[in-house]
Amino acid sequence: MKRRLRLASLLALPMAWLIGIYILSLVMLLVTAFWVTDPFTSKVTPGFTLRNFEQLVVNPAYLSTALRTLGIALAVTALCILVSVPLGIFMAKIAPAWLRAVLAVAITLPLWAGYLVKILAMRITFTEDGFFNAVLSPLGISGPGFGIVTVVLTLTYLWLPYMSVPVYTAIRQLPSHLFDASADLGAGAWRTIRTVVLPLIRPAIIAGSVFTFSLSLGDYLAARFVGGSTQMIGSVIASNINLNPPIAAAFSIVPIVFVVVYLVSVQRTGALQRM
Amino acid sequence: MRSTIMTGTALVAVSLLTLSGCSSTGEDDEAPGLSIDVPDVPMQEELGDYEDEVNIVAWSGFVEPAWSDEFTAETGCVVNRRVAGTSDEMVQLMRSGDYDLVSASGDASLRLIAGGDVAPLNLDLIPNFGDDIVEGMKGQLYDTINGQSYGVPIGRGANILQYNSEVVTEAPTSWDVAWEADSPYAGQIIAYDAPIYIADAAVYLMAHEPDLGITNPYALDQTQLDAAIELLQEQNAIVSEYWSDAAAQVTSFVGGTTVLGTSWEVLRKLTEDEKFGSVLPEEGSTGWSDAWMLSAQAANPDCAYAWMDYTSSPEVNGAIAMNFGMAPANAAFCETSDEAQAHCDDYHATDEEYFENVWFWTTPIEQCIDGRTDVTCTNFQQWTDAWLTVKS
């Protein structure tokens, strides 16, 4: 009895936080999705309508925005993996200790700056007269301007540490003699990565991808500042949150569904147990 | 100068003329008047003692210590400011009931009035709301309903066409460079990011496709709205960026991503570069006009009335206008100094001819405000839904 009481008191704060603030607020938001907006005053009144969900299907703008956002989130995740794996191998197995420390700082450094600051930095980098064009114009290269490409690059920049850190940690834990054995058996670098490293660090990649994928799905400031005319789920929700909260609430279910589908499909890999 | 009461009477008369056939005489059918159902919110009859504070939702730059401190010293009302970024945010905040006053733009005011969120104003309690208020800001539809005033004008401005004269060497006179698919500046055009921007398309169509029969860009029936959306979708292909954030708009022009597009005079000045020019094109333009509105649930109505009166004086109204970068509502400000006169000239403060072509933001409602009774007009919710399809 005493033990139970102790356990309960120990869990009281986290549970109150989880249920009271974390879950309840989300549920309250989702309930709004069934409410009605007065067309004239845009006042929201409780009620029950499925019109908001119907809009998501009927209005092709919602569907195309959802698919575009999904594509962007997948591209960001793929890019993060593409950068993190070679970087992780280099840092963990090849680089001398001092360089490893420098790289570790360089990767986590962007986390120290504010999120908005980073997006504005990317905005300045990619303007027509910006840094990117100024440096690369002698080579005849001009920047992508503001659009989907820049959104993907910006989000990759923002979320890269969330992928690099778990991947690096996983590669560090790989025994060095696995690499030696692979080399002794005549495997080249690429073959070693493909057949030895990747299967072993898959859980870490999946753990990282949960972050890069879900954070990209929910982002709206990148599209607003570097997206040109690109629209994402987040930007549509943001522009509707004052005008039509119920439809914003209904649309916010879409990324939740995407993430749930993603989590369920990676659950079998066992990656989630190791997060 | 006429007396305040005279002005009040004149104002009501003007309003009644504009909205002829309102409230009391509903049978006056031919008149293009507008009478809309508004909740019955009582008007304050007389001033009481000042409360301790006044809570204001305002645009950035409207409530600053430079003049609010003096107000506090005079009245004892402490001014609490909440800055809002968009009209929609203002509407939401006012509905929370935590605020006494809002500096509402025309696209928010009808919603606030019809929603019963703001109270009618007793102009007798605002002596500074005198006959120095510029002609074009008196008794406008966006703050005066059924002959009853709901707003005290603060200032106004036009949504101008701004261009980079290094790239756009021939000064444009028409919006066509921003709307037509074959514009020489395709891919370098900036557009405003809000449903109310649909009205900009309507203004352009009004001049270029008269067959559509648009006579007021805020009174669009379904066919007219569809045409505007089609034009906006065409424009989407040649747009480099949309802006709702002023800082983003300025960096877009300065950074070279954009060479031409919708702007405000104040943003052009913020670029601090002579190469950026601006023009009010021949088709006319949309614009905005802001007014103080009093919450229907105001906890501090007396301080709120005092604030509205205080900020309507030539000096304070002028200070707000200069700080924000807009044309002041009180024309008497212009004569206070050379600097004031220069500001008024820059922003066309008393140039009614300039503003004649400006369609100030008004909430679109089902009742056609151009006087048509044979069709239903599209409301703001429909504009919001339609706006979504423009960018995707």
XYZ file of C-alpha atoms in Angstrom:
667
model
C 0.000 0.000 0.000
C 2.734 2.350 0.987
C 4.659 1.425 -2.105
C 1.670 2.161 -4.297
C 1.216 5.504 -2.675
C 4.830 6.332 -3.283
C 4.556 5.294 -6.902
C 1.406 7.333 -7.350
C 2.967 10.429 -5.878
C 5.983 9.921 -8.076
C 3.871 9.669 -11.204
C 1.348 12.360 -10.293
C 3.196 15.248 -11.869
C 4.158 13.576 -15.153
C 0.708 12.065 -15.562
C -1.025 15.358 -14.832
C 1.248 16.963 -17.389
C 0.716 14.258 -19.982
C -3.045 13.949 -19.642
C -4.022 17.385 -18.421
C -1.941 19.535 -20.671
C -0.493 17.407 -23.431
C -3.389 15.194 -24.440
C -6.377 17.217 -23.287
C -5.426 20.364 -25.159
C -4.968 18.346 -28.316
C -8.321 16.631 -27.846
C -10.007 19.965 -27.275
C -8.510 21.260 -30.489
C -9.658 18.217 -32.410
C -13.184 18.548 -31.031
C -13.297 22.016 -32.587
C -13.057 20.302 -35.957
C -16.725 19.387 -35.603
C -17.842 22.880 -34.701
C -19.512 25.468 -36.863
C -18.210 28.818 -38.058
C -20.632 31.631 -38.678
C -20.026 32.651 -42.298
C -20.459 36.350 -41.592
C -18.829 37.073 -38.279
C -16.512 34.017 -38.437
C -17.541 33.287 -34.878
C -17.133 29.696 -33.822
C -20.036 27.998 -32.127
C -20.145 24.471 -30.723
C -22.220 22.103 -32.770
C -21.752 19.044 -34.859
C -20.932 19.150 -38.522
C -18.824 17.036 -40.804
C -18.613 19.870 -43.293
C -15.034 20.676 -42.322
C -13.876 17.161 -43.098
C -15.954 17.187 -46.251
C -14.091 20.337 -47.298
C -10.773 18.533 -46.951
C -11.928 16.029 -49.535
C -14.022 18.244 -51.790
C -11.605 21.144 -52.043
C -8.660 19.888 -54.106
C -6.465 22.573 -52.560
C -6.339 20.643 -49.281
C -5.431 17.363 -50.936
C -2.662 18.856 -53.055
C -1.292 20.735 -50.060
C -1.282 17.545 -47.990
C 0.524 15.591 -50.693
C 3.017 18.364 -51.297
C 3.800 18.527 -47.588
C 4.200 14.753 -47.438
C 6.632 14.910 -50.349
C 8.618 17.700 -48.705
C 8.805 15.789 -45.402
C 10.018 12.653 -47.168
C 12.592 14.610 -49.168
C 13.886 16.307 -46.020
C 14.179 12.945 -44.279
C 16.011 11.393 -47.239
C 18.423 14.336 -47.449
C 19.124 14.164 -43.725
C 19.963 10.448 -44.021
C 22.131 11.107 -47.061
C 24.170 13.661 -45.155
C 24.218 11.969 -41.756
C 25.459 8.473 -42.668
C 28.754 9.397 -44.374
C 29.264 12.173 -41.859
C 28.668 9.767 -38.983
C 31.091 7.185 -40.376
C 33.747 9.828 -40.905
C 33.311 11.271 -37.438
C 33.141 7.963 -35.588
C 35.736 5.925 -37.424
C 38.090 8.129 -39.423
C 38.414 11.606 -37.991
C 41.027 12.306 -35.301
C 39.661 13.176 -31.886
C 40.097 16.940 -32.250
C 38.305 17.024 -35.603
C 35.518 14.872 -34.183
C 34.979 17.427 -31.444
C 34.968 20.272 -33.939
C 32.431 18.486 -36.130
C 30.234 17.624 -33.155
C 30.121 21.286 -32.211
C 29.484 22.329 -35.822
C 26.519 19.972 -36.122
C 24.893 20.979 -32.875
C 25.749 24.653 -33.206
C 22.576 25.512 -35.158
C 20.566 24.177 -32.210
C 21.876 27.034 -30.131
C 20.337 29.668 -32.377
C 16.638 30.440 -32.391
C 14.515 28.660 -34.939
C 13.238 31.867 -36.488
C 16.753 33.272 -36.673
C 17.826 30.240 -38.668
C 14.962 30.561 -41.104
C 15.674 34.245 -41.631
C 19.343 33.396 -42.127
C 18.321 30.978 -44.871
C 16.079 33.640 -46.337
C 18.974 36.062 -46.585
C 21.217 33.341 -48.019
C 18.815 32.525 -50.813
C 17.558 35.953 -51.886
C 18.374 36.963 -55.431
C 21.268 39.183 -54.327
C 22.049 36.926 -51.398
C 25.090 34.987 -50.269
C 24.435 31.857 -52.326
C 24.222 33.694 -55.635
C 27.073 36.048 -54.785
C 29.462 33.190 -54.105
C 28.410 30.839 -56.868
C 27.662 33.250 -59.699
C 31.316 33.209 -60.913
C 30.805 29.485 -61.525
C 27.662 30.198 -63.486
C 25.421 28.714 -60.827
C 22.350 30.574 -59.681
C 20.312 29.746 -56.614
C 16.958 27.998 -56.549
C 15.207 31.168 -55.398
C 12.260 30.802 -53.049
C 10.222 27.686 -53.597
C 9.913 24.024 -52.714
C 13.637 23.345 -53.195
C 14.613 26.049 -50.734
C 11.966 24.859 -48.275
C 13.489 21.357 -48.391
C 17.007 22.744 -47.947
C 15.928 24.963 -45.063
C 14.099 22.192 -43.250
C 17.061 19.857 -43.778
C 19.275 22.485 -42.241
C 16.899 22.881 -39.312
C 16.409 19.211 -38.502
C 19.795 17.739 -39.455
C 21.056 17.453 -35.841
C 18.032 15.305 -34.957
C 19.223 12.771 -37.523
C 22.996 13.192 -37.256
C 23.253 12.738 -33.518
C 21.495 9.337 -33.250
C 23.200 8.091 -36.421
C 26.626 9.146 -35.169
C 25.998 7.546 -31.780
C 24.937 4.293 -33.432
C 27.992 4.189 -35.695
C 30.309 4.863 -32.757
C 28.929 1.771 -31.082
C 29.805 -0.424 -34.080
C 32.976 -2.382 -33.267
C 35.862 -1.330 -35.495
C 36.756 -4.915 -36.292
C 33.540 -5.232 -38.295
C 35.007 -2.734 -40.732
C 38.322 -4.582 -40.726
C 36.617 -7.900 -41.345
C 34.620 -6.436 -44.173
C 37.772 -5.013 -45.746
C 39.640 -8.305 -45.266
C 36.890 -10.083 -47.124
C 37.490 -7.745 -50.042
C 34.505 -5.378 -49.663
C 34.937 -1.810 -50.857
C 33.798 1.174 -48.848
C 30.403 1.365 -50.516
C 29.744 -2.343 -50.040
C 30.714 -2.125 -46.381
C 28.310 0.729 -45.834
C 25.501 -1.047 -47.657
C 25.852 -4.509 -46.160
C 27.379 -3.856 -42.739
C 26.735 -0.338 -41.512
C 23.257 0.421 -42.811
C 21.520 -2.706 -41.469
C 23.076 -2.157 -38.066
C 22.204 1.503 -37.733
C 18.719 1.205 -39.202
C 17.010 1.695 -35.827
C 18.951 4.929 -35.328
C 17.999 6.168 -38.799
C 14.359 5.389 -38.137
C 14.495 7.115 -34.775
C 15.987 10.192 -36.424
C 13.480 10.080 -39.245
C 10.580 10.224 -36.816
C 11.865 13.650 -35.851
C 12.751 14.959 -39.299
C 9.519 13.628 -40.796
C 7.076 14.846 -38.173
C 8.782 18.188 -37.632
C 8.707 18.865 -41.375
C 5.019 17.965 -41.573
C 4.142 20.502 -38.933
C 6.371 23.355 -39.992
C 4.853 26.523 -41.383
C 7.422 29.279 -41.044
C 9.847 27.832 -43.589
C 7.138 27.860 -46.249
C 6.198 31.376 -45.288
C 9.695 32.839 -45.382
C 11.538 30.841 -48.017
C 8.685 29.091 -49.823
C 7.806 31.797 -52.332
C 4.275 30.716 -53.155
C 4.647 27.228 -51.691
C 1.845 26.175 -49.403
C 2.223 23.515 -46.734
C -0.188 21.941 -44.261
C 1.210 24.147 -41.518
C 0.807 27.346 -43.509
C -2.794 26.517 -44.375
C -3.556 25.804 -40.722
C -1.817 29.013 -39.698
C -3.799 31.125 -42.134
C -7.072 29.518 -41.060
C -6.502 29.485 -37.334
C -8.119 32.888 -36.912
C -10.418 32.887 -39.913
C -11.881 29.428 -39.538
C -10.589 27.495 -36.528
C -12.757 24.387 -37.126
C -11.330 23.769 -40.572
C -7.832 24.381 -39.247
C -8.518 21.779 -36.568
C -9.848 19.342 -39.139
C -6.819 19.831 -41.348
C -4.456 19.339 -38.422
C -5.643 15.744 -38.268
C -3.928 15.054 -41.602
C -0.321 15.269 -40.341
C -1.356 13.275 -37.274
C -2.630 10.523 -39.575
C 0.585 10.656 -41.623
C 2.720 10.299 -38.510
C 0.603 7.498 -37.064
C 0.808 5.570 -40.342
C 4.543 6.122 -40.375
C 4.997 5.039 -36.759
C 2.908 1.920 -37.241
C 4.884 0.964 -40.311
C 8.265 1.365 -38.595
C 7.134 -0.139 -35.312
C 7.918 -3.650 -36.471
C 11.542 -2.800 -37.030
C 11.959 -2.481 -33.285
C 13.400 0.976 -33.680
C 10.846 2.499 -31.391
C 11.960 0.387 -28.452
C 15.429 1.799 -28.785
C 14.417 5.447 -28.892
C -15.131 75.635 -36.533
C -18.518 74.241 -35.959
C -19.496 72.954 -32.601
C -19.173 69.332 -31.714
C -22.887 68.801 -31.654
C -23.192 70.300 -35.114
C -20.506 67.967 -36.312
C -22.203 65.027 -34.728
C -25.426 65.958 -36.454
C -23.623 66.459 -39.738
C -21.963 63.116 -39.369
C -25.202 61.346 -38.770
C -26.678 63.157 -41.752
C -23.779 62.128 -43.962
C -24.061 58.577 -42.738
C -27.762 58.565 -43.396
C -27.172 59.850 -46.902
C -24.571 57.204 -47.567
C -26.687 54.494 -46.106
C -29.995 56.018 -47.030
C -32.986 53.972 -46.179
C -31.486 52.444 -43.115
C -32.936 51.265 -39.864
C -36.024 53.394 -39.468
C -37.207 53.619 -43.059
C -36.676 50.175 -44.450
C -39.249 50.598 -47.242
C -36.970 52.868 -49.253
C -36.087 50.139 -51.715
C -34.553 51.913 -54.700
C -31.879 53.603 -52.652
C -28.574 51.759 -52.709
C -28.423 51.912 -48.963
C -27.351 49.243 -46.610
C -28.955 48.250 -43.429
C -27.693 45.197 -41.705
C -28.885 43.415 -38.638
C -26.642 44.216 -35.754
C -27.025 43.019 -32.192
C -28.472 45.628 -29.913
C -25.510 46.835 -27.908
C -26.244 49.825 -25.668
C -24.376 53.064 -26.216
C -22.737 54.766 -23.281
C -24.656 57.928 -22.368
C -22.168 59.789 -20.211
C -18.676 59.529 -18.861
C -17.983 58.256 -15.397
C -14.845 58.269 -13.320
C -11.718 56.948 -14.958
C -10.801 53.383 -14.181
C -7.179 52.478 -13.508
C -6.293 51.110 -16.895
C -7.260 50.579 -20.508
C -6.422 47.450 -22.522
C -5.825 48.003 -26.204
C -5.308 45.641 -29.127
C -3.456 47.645 -31.725
C -1.317 47.557 -34.813
C 2.360 47.843 -34.125
C 3.225 51.527 -33.783
C -0.223 52.784 -32.778
C 0.297 52.766 -29.017
C 3.721 53.966 -27.965
C 5.059 55.375 -24.693
C 5.883 58.619 -26.528
C 2.216 59.566 -26.265
C 0.613 56.967 -23.996
C 2.706 58.082 -21.010
C 1.303 61.568 -21.290
C -2.191 60.089 -21.441
C -1.533 58.151 -18.245
C -0.242 61.293 -16.569
C -3.366 63.217 -17.585
C -5.994 60.639 -16.762
C -4.424 58.096 -14.465
C -5.372 55.332 -16.912
C -2.478 52.930 -17.398
C -2.295 51.840 -21.033
C -1.780 48.111 -21.630
C -0.992 47.351 -25.232
C -1.262 44.105 -27.098
C 0.132 44.194 -30.627
C -1.708 42.080 -33.196
C -0.276 41.090 -36.537
C -3.416 40.614 -38.596
C -7.021 41.760 -38.665
C -8.155 38.206 -38.048
C -6.073 38.004 -34.927
C -7.608 41.275 -33.750
C -11.102 39.905 -34.213
C -10.228 36.793 -32.206
C -8.611 38.834 -29.441
C -11.561 41.191 -29.155
C -13.839 38.193 -28.736
C -11.872 37.099 -25.719
C -13.423 40.041 -23.878
C -10.112 40.983 -22.304
C -9.687 44.217 -24.230
C -11.406 47.579 -24.217
C -10.255 48.989 -27.527
C -9.041 47.824 -30.896
C -7.511 49.676 -33.844
C -9.628 47.823 -36.360
C -9.095 47.962 -40.092
C -12.039 47.945 -42.442
C -11.809 44.239 -43.143
C -12.336 43.496 -39.457
C -14.820 46.157 -38.461
C -18.011 44.817 -40.062
C -17.324 41.431 -38.513
C -16.879 43.022 -35.119
C -20.006 45.134 -35.449
C -22.187 42.304 -36.725
C -20.791 39.952 -34.138
C -21.833 42.303 -31.368
C -18.242 42.568 -30.229
C -18.054 46.347 -30.382
C -20.371 48.998 -29.029
C -21.816 52.014 -30.820
C -20.000 55.201 -29.946
C -21.343 58.309 -28.353
C -19.497 60.927 -30.387
C -20.502 63.655 -27.967
C -18.063 62.093 -25.518
C -15.225 62.440 -28.046
C -14.936 66.197 -28.597
C -11.707 65.856 -30.564
C -13.637 63.886 -33.178
C -14.361 67.242 -34.705
C -14.816 68.558 -38.183
C -11.090 68.408 -38.804
C -11.459 64.711 -39.518
C -10.687 64.393 -43.208
C -13.708 64.151 -45.465
C -12.953 60.677 -46.776
C -12.893 59.113 -43.335
C -16.230 60.333 -42.096
C -19.142 57.980 -41.827
C -17.590 55.254 -43.921
C -19.318 51.931 -44.333
C -16.646 50.074 -42.424
C -17.259 51.953 -39.220
C -20.724 53.411 -39.526
C -23.697 51.097 -39.719
C -27.337 52.049 -39.865
C -26.313 55.637 -39.218
C -24.617 54.711 -35.998
C -20.909 55.293 -35.597
C -18.797 52.455 -34.276
C -15.326 53.766 -34.941
C -13.089 56.765 -34.482
C -10.846 57.168 -37.547
C -7.097 56.948 -36.981
C -5.570 56.976 -40.424
C -5.587 55.477 -43.879
C -3.353 54.400 -46.701
C -3.524 52.956 -50.192
C -2.130 49.624 -51.340
C 0.243 50.996 -53.929
C 2.274 49.451 -56.706
C 5.927 49.542 -55.709
C 8.731 48.902 -58.198
C 12.486 48.758 -58.397
C 13.330 51.531 -60.862
C 16.663 49.908 -61.738
C 14.828 46.975 -63.278
C 11.476 48.563 -64.056
C 12.957 51.470 -65.990
C 9.652 52.723 -67.350
C 7.427 53.801 -64.476
C 4.278 51.676 -64.641
C 0.891 53.387 -64.748
C -1.244 50.279 -64.692
C -1.501 47.160 -62.561
C -1.183 45.063 -65.741
C 2.544 44.448 -65.085
C 1.546 42.664 -61.898
C -1.421 40.715 -63.215
C -0.924 39.749 -66.855
C 0.772 36.424 -67.569
C 2.998 38.022 -70.226
C 4.338 40.620 -67.813
C 8.017 41.350 -68.491
C 8.550 40.921 -64.767
C 7.034 37.450 -64.489
C 8.597 35.536 -61.622
C 9.614 38.703 -59.803
C 6.248 39.904 -58.581
C 5.129 40.059 -54.975
C 1.505 39.736 -53.924
C -0.304 40.181 -50.634
C -1.114 37.041 -48.695
C -4.647 37.306 -47.349
C -8.173 36.554 -48.563
C -8.851 40.291 -48.738
C -6.343 40.424 -51.634
C -9.130 38.992 -53.778
C -10.444 42.565 -53.824
C -7.259 43.664 -55.600
C -8.051 41.244 -58.389
C -11.600 42.594 -58.451
C -10.334 46.175 -58.773
C -8.257 45.123 -61.776
C -11.187 43.258 -63.342
C -13.413 46.262 -62.760
C -11.242 48.235 -65.175
C -10.269 45.513 -67.628
C -13.326 43.301 -67.826
C -16.294 45.607 -67.483
C -18.595 42.846 -68.762
C -18.367 41.202 -65.358
C -20.251 44.149 -63.935
C -18.182 44.611 -60.809
C -18.929 47.991 -59.293
C -17.523 47.412 -55.832
C -14.629 45.010 -55.221
C -16.139 43.942 -51.887
C -19.507 43.048 -53.412
C -18.802 40.050 -55.621
C -21.395 37.504 -56.618
C -20.259 33.942 -57.257
C -19.465 34.525 -60.948
C -17.434 37.607 -60.165
C -15.593 35.859 -57.339
C -14.757 32.958 -59.672
C -13.348 35.412 -62.213
C -11.223 37.077 -59.552
C -9.927 33.721 -58.352
C -9.097 32.726 -61.916
C -7.084 35.921 -62.309
C -5.319 35.276 -58.998
C -4.442 31.747 -60.077
C -2.964 33.108 -63.283
C -0.989 35.573 -61.211
C 0.230 32.755 -58.976
C 2.321 31.500 -61.888
C 4.225 34.790 -62.139
C 4.502 35.500 -58.416
C 7.882 35.207 -56.724
C 6.490 35.535 -53.226
C 3.440 36.336 -51.158
C 3.831 38.601 -48.163
C 1.844 39.073 -45.024
C 4.839 39.934 -42.951
C 6.162 43.458 -43.567
C 9.776 42.457 -42.871
C 9.571 39.712 -45.482
C 8.195 42.166 -48.009
C 11.003 44.645 -47.444
C 13.747 42.005 -47.656
C 12.172 40.629 -50.801
C 12.479 43.979 -52.550
C 15.874 44.842 -51.092
C 17.260 41.366 -51.740
C 16.251 41.496 -55.391
C 13.845 38.545 -55.318
C 11.011 40.908 -56.161
C 11.071 43.909 -58.464
C 7.429 44.910 -58.412
C 4.247 44.386 -56.458
C 1.776 45.381 -53.798
C 3.117 47.594 -51.056
C 2.402 50.377 -48.597
C 4.059 53.797 -48.686
C 5.628 53.103 -45.312
C 7.262 49.902 -46.548
C 8.734 51.694 -49.521
C 10.257 54.186 -47.110
C 11.577 51.382 -44.934
C 13.693 50.106 -47.812
C 15.673 53.352 -47.407
C 16.579 53.297 -51.053
C 15.684 55.907 -53.637
C 15.567 53.318 -56.409
C 12.204 52.058 -55.174
C 9.352 54.000 -56.676
C 5.626 53.747 -56.142
C 2.470 54.658 -57.945
C -1.269 54.499 -57.469
C -2.134 52.907 -60.818
C -4.875 54.185 -63.074
C -7.229 51.322 -62.209
C -7.239 52.498 -58.623
C -6.383 50.270 -55.749
C -7.466 48.791 -52.493
C -6.500 50.476 -49.270
C -7.008 50.377 -45.567
C -8.527 52.662 -43.043
C -8.230 52.091 -39.338
C -10.503 53.174 -36.521
C -10.620 52.776 -32.763
C -13.484 50.564 -31.744
C -14.826 50.045 -28.256
C -15.459 46.553 -26.986
C -19.055 45.750 -26.136
C -17.753 44.162 -22.936
C -15.266 46.903 -22.104
C -14.259 46.765 -18.471
C -12.786 50.258 -18.656
C -15.082 52.235 -20.957
C -14.311 55.633 -19.468
C -10.578 55.304 -19.925
C -11.321 53.944 -23.397
C -13.406 57.000 -24.317
C -10.672 59.216 -22.915
C -8.117 57.403 -25.074
C -10.209 57.787 -28.211
C -10.562 61.476 -27.518
C -6.900 61.909 -26.647
C -5.677 60.152 -29.792
C -8.043 62.148 -31.990
C -6.320 65.404 -31.148
C -4.218 66.778 -34.023
C -0.924 66.231 -32.181
C -1.445 62.662 -31.015
C -3.237 61.519 -34.144
C -0.369 63.002 -36.146
C 2.225 61.306 -33.963
C 0.581 57.925 -34.562
C 0.325 58.578 -38.291
C 3.955 59.615 -38.555
C 5.116 56.689 -36.475
C 3.153 54.142 -38.464
C 3.548 55.806 -41.840
C 0.025 56.625 -42.915
C -2.239 59.532 -43.655
C -3.623 60.948 -40.386
C -7.361 61.201 -39.853
C -7.149 64.620 -38.267
C -6.313 67.179 -40.945
C -5.552 69.871 -38.371
C -2.309 68.027 -37.676
C -0.963 68.986 -41.096
C -0.892 72.663 -40.170
C 0.995 72.172 -36.916
C 4.486 72.291 -38.465
C 6.440 72.088 -41.705
C 7.395 68.554 -40.896
C 3.750 67.656 -40.366
C 2.819 69.292 -43.646
C 5.508 67.338 -45.460
C 4.215 64.116 -43.949
C 0.653 64.953 -44.962
C 1.798 65.718 -48.506
C 3.786 62.498 -48.732
C 0.816 60.442 -47.650
C -1.831 62.470 -49.502
C -3.596 63.132 -46.212
C -6.099 65.663 -47.459
C -5.977 64.742 -51.128
C -9.485 63.296 -51.550
C -8.923 63.041 -55.287
C -6.091 60.601 -54.604
C -8.220 58.475 -52.307
C -11.213 58.629 -54.622
C -9.737 55.685 -56.505
C -8.972 53.752 -53.355
C -11.367 51.048 -52.228
C -10.867 50.731 -48.512
C -10.924 47.233 -47.067
C -14.443 46.212 -46.120
C -15.603 42.825 -44.907
C -17.452 41.144 -47.771
C -20.919 40.089 -46.662
C -23.844 38.303 -48.292
C -25.803 41.481 -48.663
C -24.305 43.180 -51.700
C -22.938 46.486 -50.513
C -23.041 47.884 -54.042
C -26.826 47.950 -53.704
C -27.713 44.940 -55.820
C -30.664 43.024 -54.428
C -31.172 40.456 -57.189
C -28.104 38.408 -56.259
C -26.398 37.132 -53.147
C -22.867 38.263 -52.702
C -20.068 36.069 -51.442
C -19.154 36.409 -47.802
C -15.776 36.506 -46.138
C -15.871 32.807 -45.322
C -16.228 32.053 -49.021
C -13.331 34.384 -49.746
C -11.259 32.533 -47.188
C -12.062 29.172 -48.755
C -11.435 30.552 -52.235
C -8.116 32.098 -51.238
C -6.830 28.658 -50.343
C -7.214 27.501 -53.926
C -5.188 30.402 -55.263
C -1.870 29.217 -53.963
C -2.185 25.509 -54.614
